XYZ file of C-alpha atoms in Angstrom:
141
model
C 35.278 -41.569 65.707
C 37.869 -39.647 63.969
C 40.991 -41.268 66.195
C 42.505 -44.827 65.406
C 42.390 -47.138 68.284
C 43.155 -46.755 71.687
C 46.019 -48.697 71.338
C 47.981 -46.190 68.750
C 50.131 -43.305 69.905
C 48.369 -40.377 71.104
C 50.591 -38.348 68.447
C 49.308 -40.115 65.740
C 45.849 -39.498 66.155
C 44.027 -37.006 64.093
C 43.916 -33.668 65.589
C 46.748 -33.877 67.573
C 50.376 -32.279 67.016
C 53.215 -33.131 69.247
C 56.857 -31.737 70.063
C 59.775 -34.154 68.515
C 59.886 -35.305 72.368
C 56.566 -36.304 72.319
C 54.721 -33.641 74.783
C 51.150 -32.910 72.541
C 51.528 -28.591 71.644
C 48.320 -28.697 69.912
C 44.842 -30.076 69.675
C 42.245 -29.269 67.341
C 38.952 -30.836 68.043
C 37.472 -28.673 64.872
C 34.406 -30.669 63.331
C 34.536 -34.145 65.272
C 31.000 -34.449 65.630
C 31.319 -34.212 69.283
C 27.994 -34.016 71.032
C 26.610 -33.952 74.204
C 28.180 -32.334 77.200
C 31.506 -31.333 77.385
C 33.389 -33.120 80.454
C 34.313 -30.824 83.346
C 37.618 -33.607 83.173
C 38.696 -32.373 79.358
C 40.134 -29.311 80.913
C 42.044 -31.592 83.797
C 43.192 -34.178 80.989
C 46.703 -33.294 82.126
C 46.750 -34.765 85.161
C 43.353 -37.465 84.641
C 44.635 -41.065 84.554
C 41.169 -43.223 82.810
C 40.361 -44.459 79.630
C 38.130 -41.483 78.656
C 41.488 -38.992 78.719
C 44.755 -41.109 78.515
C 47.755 -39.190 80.272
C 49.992 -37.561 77.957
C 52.675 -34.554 78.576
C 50.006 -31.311 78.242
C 51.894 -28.927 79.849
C 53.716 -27.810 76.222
C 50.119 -27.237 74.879
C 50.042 -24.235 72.569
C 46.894 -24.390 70.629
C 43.397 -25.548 72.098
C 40.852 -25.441 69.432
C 37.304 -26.706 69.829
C 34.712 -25.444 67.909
C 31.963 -26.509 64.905
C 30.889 -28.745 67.488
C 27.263 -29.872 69.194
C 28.297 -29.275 72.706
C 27.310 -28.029 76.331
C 29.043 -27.485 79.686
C 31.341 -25.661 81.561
C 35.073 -24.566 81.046
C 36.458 -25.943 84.105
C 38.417 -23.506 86.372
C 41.440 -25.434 85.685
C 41.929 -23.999 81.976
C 44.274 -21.619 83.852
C 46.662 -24.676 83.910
C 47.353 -24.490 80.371
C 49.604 -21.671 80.481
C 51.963 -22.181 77.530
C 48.643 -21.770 75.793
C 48.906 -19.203 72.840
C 45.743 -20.011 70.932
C 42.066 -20.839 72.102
C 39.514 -21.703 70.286
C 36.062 -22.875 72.174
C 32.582 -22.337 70.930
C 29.450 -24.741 69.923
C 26.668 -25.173 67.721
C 24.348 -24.708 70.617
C 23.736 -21.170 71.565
C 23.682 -20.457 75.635
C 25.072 -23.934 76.062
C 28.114 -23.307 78.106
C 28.183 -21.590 81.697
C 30.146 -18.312 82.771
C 33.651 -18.768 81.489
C 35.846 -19.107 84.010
C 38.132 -15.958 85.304
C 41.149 -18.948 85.195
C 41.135 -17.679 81.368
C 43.517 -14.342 82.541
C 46.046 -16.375 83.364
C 46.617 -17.660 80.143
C 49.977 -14.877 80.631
C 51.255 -16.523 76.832
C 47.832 -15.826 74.773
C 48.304 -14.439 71.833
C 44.716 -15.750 69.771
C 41.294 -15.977 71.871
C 38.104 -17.031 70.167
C 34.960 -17.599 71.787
C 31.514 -17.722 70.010
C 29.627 -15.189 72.260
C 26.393 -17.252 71.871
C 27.613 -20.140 73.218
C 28.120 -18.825 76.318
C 25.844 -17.512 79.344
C 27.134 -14.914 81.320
C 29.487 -11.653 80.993
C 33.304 -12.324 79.847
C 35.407 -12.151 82.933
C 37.371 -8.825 83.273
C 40.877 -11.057 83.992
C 40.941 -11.343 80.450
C 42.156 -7.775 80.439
C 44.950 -8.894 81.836
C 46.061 -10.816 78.855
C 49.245 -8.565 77.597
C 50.248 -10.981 74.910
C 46.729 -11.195 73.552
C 47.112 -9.814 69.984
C 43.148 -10.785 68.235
C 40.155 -11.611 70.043
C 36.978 -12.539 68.588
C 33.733 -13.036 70.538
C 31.718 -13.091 67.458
């Protein structure tokens, strides 16, 4: 576990930068050592209230990054929350081990950086993501 206690600020955990009023703007789950399946509740941590995913302010989150990680799942619907999102980062160490990605992703209206390891993922990239007018890079790799 690369976080102190559950007891210690969310802001200074590793991974996580926050706004001087305390709202987290960006987590990087890079090389945790997360494995298993990803929780269809990570992408609803804004608004989940257990011990898995304290509540903290999300809705300033710029930069999502998880990747170089040993995971499987689904990118929940409600990604398309996160709209003061300008970078994403997701993709695993598994190939094929996340579903469809969700067509939520084109209303990311502030995206400037999209990453996604194309053999992660099962399925065709939704066509909303043409609606992305900020995007500047993508890289399905």
């Amino acid at each position: 576990n690369n976080w102190p206690s559950n007891t210690s600020p969310i802001c200074v955990k590793s991974g996580i930068k926050c706004s001087s009023d305390g709202s987290v703007i960006e987590l990087n789950l890079q090389n945790f050592g997360l494995d298993g399946i990803l929780p269809t509740e990570f992408f609803e941590w804004r608004s989940t209230q257990n011990a898995t995913f304290p509540t903290v302010p999300l809705s300033d989150l710029r930069k999502l990054h998880i990747h170089e990680q040993n995971l499987a799942g689904v990118v929940s619907t409600s990604i398309g929350v996160f709209t003061s999102l300008t970078s994403l980062i997701i993709w695993t160490e598994r190939e094929g081990s996340i579903s469809a990605l969700p067509s939520e992703l084109g209303l990311l209206s502030q995206l400037k950086f999209l990453s996604l390891g194309s053999s992660s993922f099962i399925g065709d990239i939704p066509v909303e993501i043409g609606n992305l007018s900020s995007l500047r890079k993508l890289d399905i790799t």
